[in-house]
Amino acid sequence: MPALAAFSEAVAALKQGRGLDAVPLLEAALVAEPEHALARLNLGMALMDIGRLDSCEPHLQEAAAALPHMAEPQFRLGRLAHLRGDLAAARQGYEAALLRRGDHVPALAGLGVVEQAEGRPLQAEALLREALLHAPGDSSVMLELARSRMSRGEHLQALEEIEAVLEREPEHGQAGLLWTDALVQAHGHAAARERMERAIAADPFGAARVAGLAAMLDGCGAPSEALAQWRLAEALAPQDGQILSGLGHALWRQRSYQEARAVFERAVAILPQDRKIRVALGEQLFRTHRLAEAAETLRRAMRELGPDYRGNATLALVEVAQGLQDQALGACEAAGGENELLLRLCSLGPYHDELSRPLELRAVADRLHAGLSTDLLPYQAPARAGRERLRIGLLSAHFGTHPVGWLTLPGIEALPREEMELVILSLGDREGPLARRFRERADRWIAINPGITERGLVDMLRAEEFDILIDLGGHGHGGRVRALRHRCAPVQIKWVGSQSATTGVPNVDWMLTDRWETPAGFEAQYTERLLRLPDGYVCYLPPPHAPEVGPAPILARGHVTFGCFNNLAKVTPGLLACWERIMRALPDARLVLRTHALGDAPTRAAFEARAGEAGLPMDRVEMHSALPHGELLAAYGGIDISLDPFPYNGGLTVCESLWMGVPVLARIGEHFAGRHAFSHLSNVGLADWAEADEQGYVRQAIRRAADPAALAALRAGLRARVAASPLCDGPRFGAGLAEALRRAWSERPGKG
């Protein structure tokens, strides 16, 4: 196709909003005529508009050089810098565009936004008003002007400008969200909601106002109501990217990750230049175990739009989940600040062969502790007049089929009702048999909006006047232990739920533990005091749907089958090296791996390559994705020995393996997460299955595999042994827990 014809057809496509169709036409025009400057400019613009920001910049730079008197290339380069967070380069581009054309409205507006971001609202408003002189009624400019007014407290004037936009564009989602903010600032939540509902009643098909109501409901702690309104707004304006983003986040909060991912995919297609939406898509891909795609989505978003602390933090989590512990360190460092410390302490450090050393973790915890010790809210312990029972709060997002549920419920149920009033504070709606049992044991159940602010959560917790507050979420997904730094109860305790090391949180007084997890001498690893229970630090609830224990596979197969059903995050280079030595010494042995990450084809292929490079005989290694819980338990029927990972041990997986008759071989680590298996094995009388070093781990695997009769005998009686042990003895555990809580109360800070 001749250059002129291709260019003309491309321009027509661009005018119709068909950027994807325009790109190949413009590329063809440039092949035919490489010096076609307008084709070069339009190609850069088209690539920018469809979100291919890594490809558009060279074309825009060439166009700027070839068309020195045109404003548009300069504006586009400024806009690209602005999207990447480089305000100095953005200003340079906008000012260059205005030198060439003083009435360039987008450049005036862009420069106004830069002025606002740099703390000069009056200069910002002057530029925005000048833009409106050239483009009266431009919605984007009017909304930026409203934002500037709100920053100076002129909420009623801002409302007038937002209302004018909504009158013309009732489906403008961003206007609806800004409308809500202005109403709340001007009139308070209650009056704002009344006004919003009246406006929606007058115009029930105005998607923007419905979205505004949804956002308010989200902020007020009514997630179910909010989701219904987000769905309505999306039905009224299915092509509004901001409304789709709101719906996606609402679904995310409800843990509807698959649906949220699909919604964010639509939002990204509409708003490819919105970094937050693209990072949110990466987070949903992570939640749905599409790990390689998640990593690429996050990397591309930050490559094209500049670094993002949340994007880097999520990327670090994704890479850890892929078993790329060393690689994740780069994203961890790029996240910076408190995010980096939390990743090092909880999400990367305990899984890393080097960073998991106790002194490394404590050093990170001390830095976190120092940062969290500033601007603490004053605390006054509540009066206890007339109260006989200890009022105990349990805070978590995981009161259900989660390790928190399986490892705490029997002990919590056994706490003495006559002495202890239990209030469960759930940061996420939970259904199912375990959640119902938690509700039945609780004296009160309080559902908390997961999106509640830290100050809001502190105020809520303090209003309950707890004697003891126990966190079961830590710094993990959905956890809010950070809020406890302000002290919300006279005694604050950390237990289970992302309990991999010390929390580093000021005013968390105790860590619930046991003598195997934290023997004497381990105190220096923790910012908390160690509250040791008489047996293990958890009490396992065997699932009622677990199948019966089958015969030892080694008897029928004639060779041992090892297994590891832990997350790929726990499979480190050091662990692979040990597995290689075991498999080399046992040429008939097989190893079965099963976890979510192996269901992601690129992640699986990359892991297979790493394991092969480590020397594992991949023809004798089976790799499988995760299964529904009942089927996962049944899969232990094909395993003779579970090879526990290190430096981060299995926790619930150890209990499940033992319940299914499969002994667990473990290496005893030096930090909390590295001693889970040792604790559980000791609690059932199998401490001799835990080794102090890698050499012992390898030797014992080889030795145990050489005695099929002993394996079969142990398997046959293992479930009964576990059932009769303290690991599953709820009343015994509850008595020990109650005594520990009494001790913590008697030694509370400031007593006396």
XYZ file of C-alpha atoms in Angstrom, residues 166-711:
546
model
C -22.478 15.265 35.720
C -25.337 17.152 34.094
C -23.645 16.773 30.710
C -22.046 13.351 31.288
C -24.059 11.288 33.795
C -21.904 8.248 32.989
C -18.572 9.915 33.814
C -17.332 7.589 36.554
C -14.431 9.768 37.689
C -16.828 12.692 38.136
C -19.076 10.524 40.292
C -16.199 9.520 42.561
C -15.029 13.119 42.935
C -18.653 14.171 43.587
C -18.756 11.790 46.537
C -15.533 13.157 48.003
C -16.764 16.729 47.704
C -20.152 15.933 49.246
C -18.597 14.182 52.227
C -16.101 17.001 52.772
C -18.814 19.639 52.493
C -21.648 17.992 54.452
C -20.358 14.943 56.360
C -21.199 11.286 55.682
C -24.825 11.206 56.825
C -25.976 14.348 54.999
C -23.891 13.440 51.947
C -25.570 10.067 51.697
C -29.029 11.670 51.881
C -28.150 14.055 49.063
C -26.679 11.251 46.993
C -29.743 9.060 47.368
C -32.055 11.951 46.432
C -29.974 12.680 43.341
C -30.007 9.023 42.307
C -33.774 8.790 42.860
C -34.192 11.753 40.507
C -31.912 10.164 37.901
C -31.666 6.405 38.573
C -29.811 5.775 35.299
C -26.899 8.093 36.087
C -24.029 5.618 36.389
C -21.587 8.156 37.816
C -23.735 8.992 40.846
C -24.407 5.299 41.481
C -20.643 4.694 41.422
C -20.219 7.547 43.880
C -22.700 5.911 46.251
C -20.860 2.600 45.871
C -17.590 4.279 46.828
C -19.202 5.845 49.883
C -20.642 2.507 51.010
C -17.200 0.946 50.616
C -15.731 3.640 52.803
C -18.454 3.252 55.429
C -17.879 -0.462 55.915
C -20.808 -1.848 53.923
C -18.999 -4.003 51.332
C -21.989 -6.101 50.284
C -24.171 -3.045 49.669
C -21.274 -1.375 47.885
C -20.770 -4.338 45.566
C -24.432 -4.264 44.543
C -24.115 -0.579 43.638
C -20.872 -1.143 41.744
C -22.597 -3.852 39.721
C -25.448 -1.458 38.935
C -23.042 1.293 37.905
C -21.183 -1.139 35.633
C -24.448 -2.237 34.031
C -25.292 1.416 33.302
C -21.816 2.323 32.001
C -19.962 -0.862 31.011
C -17.229 1.065 29.162
C -16.189 3.402 31.979
C -12.743 2.359 33.191
C -13.009 4.001 36.617
C -16.312 2.279 37.339
C -14.796 -1.030 36.263
C -11.850 -0.367 38.565
C -14.227 0.270 41.477
C -16.118 -2.939 40.732
C -12.867 -4.885 40.449
C -11.646 -3.661 43.822
C -15.020 -4.457 45.427
C -14.867 -8.007 44.056
C -11.278 -8.283 45.272
C -12.340 -7.358 48.803
C -14.970 -10.113 48.613
C -12.225 -12.562 47.517
C -13.914 -13.073 44.135
C -10.522 -13.064 42.473
C -11.471 -14.717 39.184
C -14.280 -12.261 38.497
C -12.145 -9.342 39.679
C -9.413 -10.348 37.247
C -11.835 -10.343 34.315
C -13.133 -6.899 35.319
C -9.621 -5.445 35.615
C -8.748 -6.862 32.189
C -11.634 -4.838 30.745
C -10.557 -1.757 32.695
C -6.980 -1.987 31.414
C -8.222 -2.228 27.820
C -10.115 1.058 28.338
C -7.509 2.867 30.473
C -4.137 1.384 29.455
C -2.310 4.445 30.812
C -3.593 3.964 34.371
C -0.766 2.358 36.330
C -2.883 1.580 39.392
C -5.371 -0.420 37.342
C -2.618 -2.328 35.587
C -0.946 -3.150 38.905
C -4.336 -4.245 40.260
C -4.676 -6.630 37.304
C -1.251 -8.059 38.155
C -2.410 -8.594 41.731
C -5.494 -10.492 40.579
C -3.440 -12.656 38.249
C -1.299 -13.474 41.283
C -4.355 -14.339 43.385
C -5.600 -16.690 40.652
C -2.183 -18.413 40.397
C -1.358 -17.145 36.896
C 2.077 -16.299 38.181
C 4.132 -15.816 35.036
C 1.446 -13.604 33.519
C 1.205 -11.648 36.773
C 4.954 -11.039 36.808
C 5.008 -9.868 33.200
C 1.956 -7.623 33.713
C 3.590 -5.956 36.705
C 6.999 -5.612 35.061
C 5.496 -4.123 31.913
C 3.318 -1.681 33.857
C 6.358 -0.377 35.720
C 8.592 -0.444 32.667
C 6.112 1.690 30.719
C 4.696 3.868 33.483
C 7.510 4.070 35.991
C 8.172 2.378 39.339
C 5.343 1.707 41.749
C 5.870 0.621 45.350
C 2.801 -1.606 45.294
C 3.726 -3.062 41.932
C 7.214 -3.930 43.146
C 5.903 -5.384 46.407
C 3.463 -7.590 44.501
C 6.149 -8.571 42.009
C 8.362 -9.682 44.901
C 5.497 -11.835 46.227
C 4.931 -13.335 42.769
C 8.606 -14.178 42.311
C 8.784 -15.767 45.763
C 5.688 -17.817 44.885
C 7.518 -18.993 41.743
C 10.438 -20.139 43.883
C 12.657 -17.291 42.660
C 13.804 -16.161 46.088
C 17.028 -14.500 44.894
C 15.319 -12.723 42.014
C 12.589 -11.399 44.322
C 15.181 -9.450 46.290
C 15.441 -6.867 43.498
C 11.713 -6.113 43.528
C 11.770 -6.140 47.315
C 14.454 -3.450 47.404
C 12.647 -1.435 44.723
C 9.477 -1.440 46.848
C 11.429 0.522 49.441
C 10.489 1.886 52.835
C 8.172 -0.048 55.104
C 7.143 -2.335 52.237
C 10.715 -3.552 51.833
C 11.014 -4.223 55.552
C 7.769 -6.179 55.660
C 8.804 -8.255 52.644
C 12.196 -9.006 54.180
C 10.661 -9.903 57.523
C 7.711 -12.016 56.385
C 7.344 -12.663 52.672
C 10.888 -13.116 51.414
C 13.352 -13.316 54.300
C 12.034 -16.489 56.017
C 12.029 -18.325 52.651
C 15.545 -17.297 51.617
C 18.560 -19.467 52.347
C 20.623 -16.460 53.517
C 18.101 -13.823 54.625
C 16.363 -16.253 56.997
C 19.209 -16.171 59.509
C 17.921 -15.000 62.911
C 20.199 -11.978 63.190
C 19.172 -10.844 59.699
C 15.472 -11.079 60.573
C 15.894 -9.346 63.933
C 17.826 -6.491 62.325
C 14.961 -5.947 59.887
C 12.433 -6.173 62.730
C 14.328 -3.517 64.691
C 14.225 -1.131 61.724
C 10.509 -1.758 61.325
C 9.958 -1.301 65.071
C 11.732 2.056 65.003
C 9.648 3.272 62.076
C 6.382 2.165 63.665
C 7.206 3.763 67.017
C 6.498 7.322 65.858
C 3.199 9.228 66.074
C 1.580 6.711 68.406
C -1.899 7.540 69.658
C -2.169 8.005 73.449
C -3.783 5.067 75.227
C -5.772 4.844 78.455
C -6.455 1.366 79.808
C -10.208 0.791 80.282
C -11.797 0.545 83.714
C -12.881 -2.991 84.615
C -15.465 -2.198 87.270
C -17.953 -5.040 87.629
C -16.263 -7.266 85.059
C -15.510 -10.805 86.202
C -14.417 -12.483 82.978
C -11.388 -11.561 80.921
C -12.592 -9.960 77.702
C -10.480 -11.389 74.894
C -10.518 -10.194 71.296
C -9.374 -12.362 68.383
C -8.493 -10.388 65.227
C -8.080 -12.061 61.819
C -9.362 -12.281 58.259
C -9.134 -16.080 58.341
C -11.702 -17.585 60.701
C -12.537 -20.455 58.367
C -10.911 -23.093 56.161
C -7.445 -21.633 56.484
C -4.424 -22.634 58.581
C -5.688 -20.209 61.242
C -8.905 -22.224 61.443
C -7.409 -25.716 61.322
C -4.684 -24.888 63.870
C -6.555 -22.843 66.500
C -10.237 -23.772 66.603
C -10.078 -26.774 69.021
C -8.089 -24.777 71.559
C -10.313 -21.701 71.258
C -13.435 -23.820 71.701
C -11.940 -25.278 74.895
C -11.275 -21.952 76.606
C -13.353 -21.720 79.808
C -16.535 -19.730 79.134
C -17.001 -18.856 82.782
C -13.612 -17.085 82.832
C -13.172 -15.733 79.338
C -15.495 -13.710 77.121
C -14.458 -14.158 73.492
C -15.109 -11.486 70.867
C -14.156 -12.492 67.326
C -13.239 -9.589 65.043
C -13.453 -10.863 61.471
C -11.795 -8.819 58.747
C -13.475 -10.895 56.057
C -16.805 -12.616 55.681
C -16.381 -16.346 56.179
C -18.771 -19.195 55.500
C -18.512 -22.925 56.037
C -18.398 -25.344 58.951
C -15.266 -23.927 60.613
C -16.570 -20.369 60.449
C -19.843 -21.512 61.987
C -17.968 -23.176 64.847
C -16.019 -19.986 65.499
C -19.304 -18.066 65.576
C -20.840 -20.586 67.976
C -17.942 -20.286 70.406
C -17.769 -16.509 70.265
C -19.717 -14.476 72.763
C -19.840 -11.859 70.021
C -18.872 -11.834 66.353
C -17.989 -8.480 64.788
C -17.523 -8.163 61.024
C -15.021 -5.439 60.127
C -14.661 -3.858 56.700
C -11.226 -5.039 55.454
C -10.656 -1.580 53.976
C -11.026 0.215 57.304
C -8.325 2.785 57.985
C -5.731 2.160 60.663
C -7.193 4.949 62.824
C -10.705 3.588 62.314
C -9.596 0.096 63.332
C -7.782 1.407 66.406
C -10.855 3.356 67.496
C -13.067 0.300 67.001
C -10.762 -2.015 68.933
C -10.327 0.422 71.795
C -14.090 0.917 72.055
C -14.434 -2.807 72.849
C -12.350 -2.340 76.016
C -10.544 -5.654 75.691
C -8.322 -7.009 78.406
C -6.361 -9.112 75.928
C -6.211 -8.725 72.149
C -4.814 -11.608 70.087
C -3.778 -11.061 66.489
C -4.101 -14.030 64.109
C -3.179 -12.292 60.868
C 0.264 -10.804 61.235
C 1.655 -8.891 58.276
C 0.220 -11.395 55.796
C -2.626 -10.982 53.310
C -5.544 -9.365 55.141
C -3.560 -8.997 58.378
C -3.738 -5.762 60.392
C -1.242 -6.340 63.188
C 0.347 -2.984 62.346
C -2.586 -1.200 64.007
C -1.662 -2.736 67.368
C 1.337 -0.415 67.561
C -1.033 2.208 68.990
C -2.015 -0.231 71.766
C -5.632 -1.266 71.642
C -5.674 -3.426 74.800
C -3.631 -3.721 78.018
C -2.217 -7.043 76.732
C -1.533 -7.712 73.042
C -0.438 -11.124 71.738
C 0.613 -12.553 68.354
C -0.472 -16.096 67.501
C -0.575 -18.117 64.241
C -1.498 -16.338 60.972
C 1.756 -15.381 59.140
C 3.701 -16.244 62.272
C 7.065 -16.755 60.635
C 9.229 -14.523 62.824
C 8.904 -11.616 65.207
C 6.397 -8.954 64.123
C 8.594 -5.949 64.924
C 5.414 -4.102 65.963
C 5.651 -1.864 69.041
C 3.252 -2.707 71.899
C 2.785 -6.337 70.833
C 3.698 -7.759 74.209
C 3.896 -11.511 73.639
C 4.417 -14.159 70.969
C 2.542 -17.421 71.661
C 5.025 -20.215 71.130
C 6.392 -23.445 72.636
C 9.675 -24.913 73.812
C 10.493 -26.466 70.426
C 9.768 -23.363 68.336
C 11.675 -21.099 70.706
C 13.921 -22.929 73.177
C 15.756 -21.022 75.881
C 18.206 -18.607 74.321
C 15.947 -17.593 71.399
C 14.602 -14.511 73.179
C 16.993 -12.173 71.354
C 15.263 -12.940 68.042
C 12.001 -11.289 69.118
C 10.727 -7.812 69.873
C 7.976 -9.566 71.875
C 8.271 -11.627 75.066
C 7.876 -15.367 74.513
C 4.736 -16.915 75.993
C 5.455 -20.644 75.828
C 2.597 -23.144 75.907
C 3.123 -26.489 77.675
C 2.878 -28.559 74.472
C 2.891 -27.306 70.897
C 1.893 -23.759 69.992
C -1.076 -24.956 67.903
C -3.838 -27.550 68.172
C -4.736 -29.344 64.936
C -8.315 -30.019 63.890
C -8.291 -33.063 61.541
C -10.745 -32.509 58.673
C -13.807 -34.757 58.849
C -13.637 -35.357 55.089
C -10.138 -36.888 55.257
C -10.099 -40.364 53.653
C -8.806 -43.392 55.496
C -5.085 -44.127 55.539
C -4.113 -46.590 52.836
C -1.241 -49.117 52.736
C 2.344 -47.983 52.296
C 2.987 -47.527 48.532
C 6.533 -48.838 48.909
C 5.206 -52.363 49.573
C 3.462 -52.587 46.196
C 5.856 -50.503 44.131
C 9.160 -51.801 45.434
C 10.619 -48.300 45.672
C 10.134 -45.326 47.928
C 8.011 -42.363 46.867
C 8.875 -39.041 48.460
C 6.496 -36.117 48.359
C 6.338 -32.411 49.048
C 2.966 -30.625 48.845
C 4.280 -27.256 49.998
C 4.307 -23.946 48.150
C 7.021 -23.509 45.560
C 8.131 -20.483 47.603
C 9.620 -22.951 50.081
C 11.657 -24.865 47.489
C 15.048 -23.157 47.658
C 18.359 -23.939 45.940
C 19.628 -25.451 49.207
C 16.621 -27.756 49.410
C 17.004 -28.820 45.770
C 20.631 -29.694 46.451
C 19.572 -32.021 49.283
C 16.865 -33.627 47.166
C 19.420 -34.232 44.420
C 21.688 -36.100 46.836
C 18.791 -38.217 48.109
C 17.559 -39.106 44.621
C 21.085 -39.877 43.402
C 21.602 -42.282 46.319
C 18.245 -43.989 45.632
C 18.127 -44.639 41.857
C 14.612 -46.104 41.989
C 13.063 -43.450 44.213
C 10.437 -41.033 42.964
C 9.544 -37.527 44.117
C 6.035 -36.073 43.804
C 5.542 -32.304 44.031
C 2.091 -30.762 44.227
C 1.213 -27.071 44.589
C -0.754 -24.267 42.914
C 2.291 -22.730 41.245
C 2.954 -25.887 39.225
C -0.435 -25.427 37.558
C 0.968 -22.327 35.836
C 2.680 -23.692 32.720
C 5.497 -21.102 32.389
C 6.260 -21.271 36.111
C 6.326 -25.048 35.944
C 8.655 -25.037 32.939
C 11.036 -22.591 34.621
C 11.073 -24.657 37.815
C 11.649 -27.857 35.858
C 14.680 -26.230 34.224
C 16.067 -25.088 37.592
C 15.524 -28.464 39.195
C 17.216 -30.175 36.251
C 20.184 -27.819 36.501
C 20.387 -28.709 40.212
C 20.840 -32.347 39.155
C 17.403 -33.764 39.975
C 16.485 -36.694 37.712
C 13.379 -35.121 36.194
C 12.220 -38.420 34.707
C 11.599 -39.510 38.310
C 10.026 -36.250 39.490
C 6.258 -35.774 39.133
C 4.868 -32.235 39.186
C 1.194 -31.533 39.771
C -1.059 -28.576 40.422
C -3.086 -28.239 43.615
C -6.293 -30.165 44.230
C -9.470 -29.573 46.225
C -8.746 -30.275 49.877
C -10.289 -33.745 50.074
C -8.474 -34.874 46.934
C -5.244 -33.345 48.181
C -5.466 -35.396 51.372
C -6.208 -38.519 49.333
C -3.068 -37.870 47.252
C -0.976 -38.661 50.334
C -2.025 -42.249 49.665
C 0.702 -42.342 47.021
C 3.472 -40.976 49.268
C 5.747 -42.902 51.655
C 7.723 -40.011 53.174
C 7.100 -36.271 53.055
C 10.277 -34.264 52.554
C 9.641 -31.076 54.482
C 11.140 -27.905 52.982
C 13.612 -25.532 54.570
C 14.489 -22.872 55.629
C 10.694 -22.298 55.822
C 9.089 -25.512 57.095
C 5.617 -26.740 56.397
C 3.041 -26.020 59.070
C -0.439 -27.255 58.264
C 1.046 -29.556 55.601
C 3.033 -31.376 58.312
C -0.133 -31.989 60.324
C -2.041 -33.157 57.257
C 0.724 -35.487 56.148
C 0.920 -37.074 59.604
C -2.871 -37.438 59.748
C -2.768 -39.264 56.414
C -0.188 -41.722 57.768
C 2.819 -40.216 56.014
C 5.814 -39.448 58.264
C 7.586 -36.138 57.684
C 11.338 -35.745 57.450
C 12.378 -32.237 58.504
C 15.446 -30.096 59.024
C 15.410 -27.994 62.201
C 15.987 -24.337 61.447
C 17.140 -21.401 63.505
C 14.083 -19.124 63.232
C 10.379 -19.560 63.985
C 9.220 -20.629 60.523
C 12.146 -23.028 60.307
C 11.007 -24.984 63.370
C 7.301 -25.594 62.691
C 7.842 -29.206 61.655
C 10.095 -29.920 64.625
C 7.382 -28.618 66.954
C 4.639 -30.760 65.404
C 6.810 -33.867 65.171
C 7.927 -33.490 68.785
C 4.342 -33.018 69.874
C 3.398 -36.436 68.440
C 6.542 -38.216 69.658
C 8.437 -38.232 66.349
C 11.219 -35.796 67.176
C 13.725 -38.280 65.748
C 12.343 -37.475 62.271
C 13.799 -33.955 62.544
C 17.484 -33.369 61.798
C 19.767 -30.524 62.780
C 21.504 -30.140 59.403
C 21.347 -31.004 55.706
C 23.702 -33.948 56.069
C 21.444 -35.564 58.639
C 18.386 -34.786 56.494
C 19.911 -36.599 53.512
C 21.234 -39.540 55.568
C 17.923 -40.123 57.309
C 15.935 -39.999 54.049
C 18.187 -42.706 52.633
C 18.062 -44.795 55.799
C 14.272 -44.597 56.222
C 13.709 -45.501 52.578
C 15.747 -48.693 53.064
C 13.276 -50.105 55.633
C 9.875 -50.666 53.951
C 8.567 -52.767 56.852
C 9.246 -49.998 59.360
C 7.587 -47.428 57.100
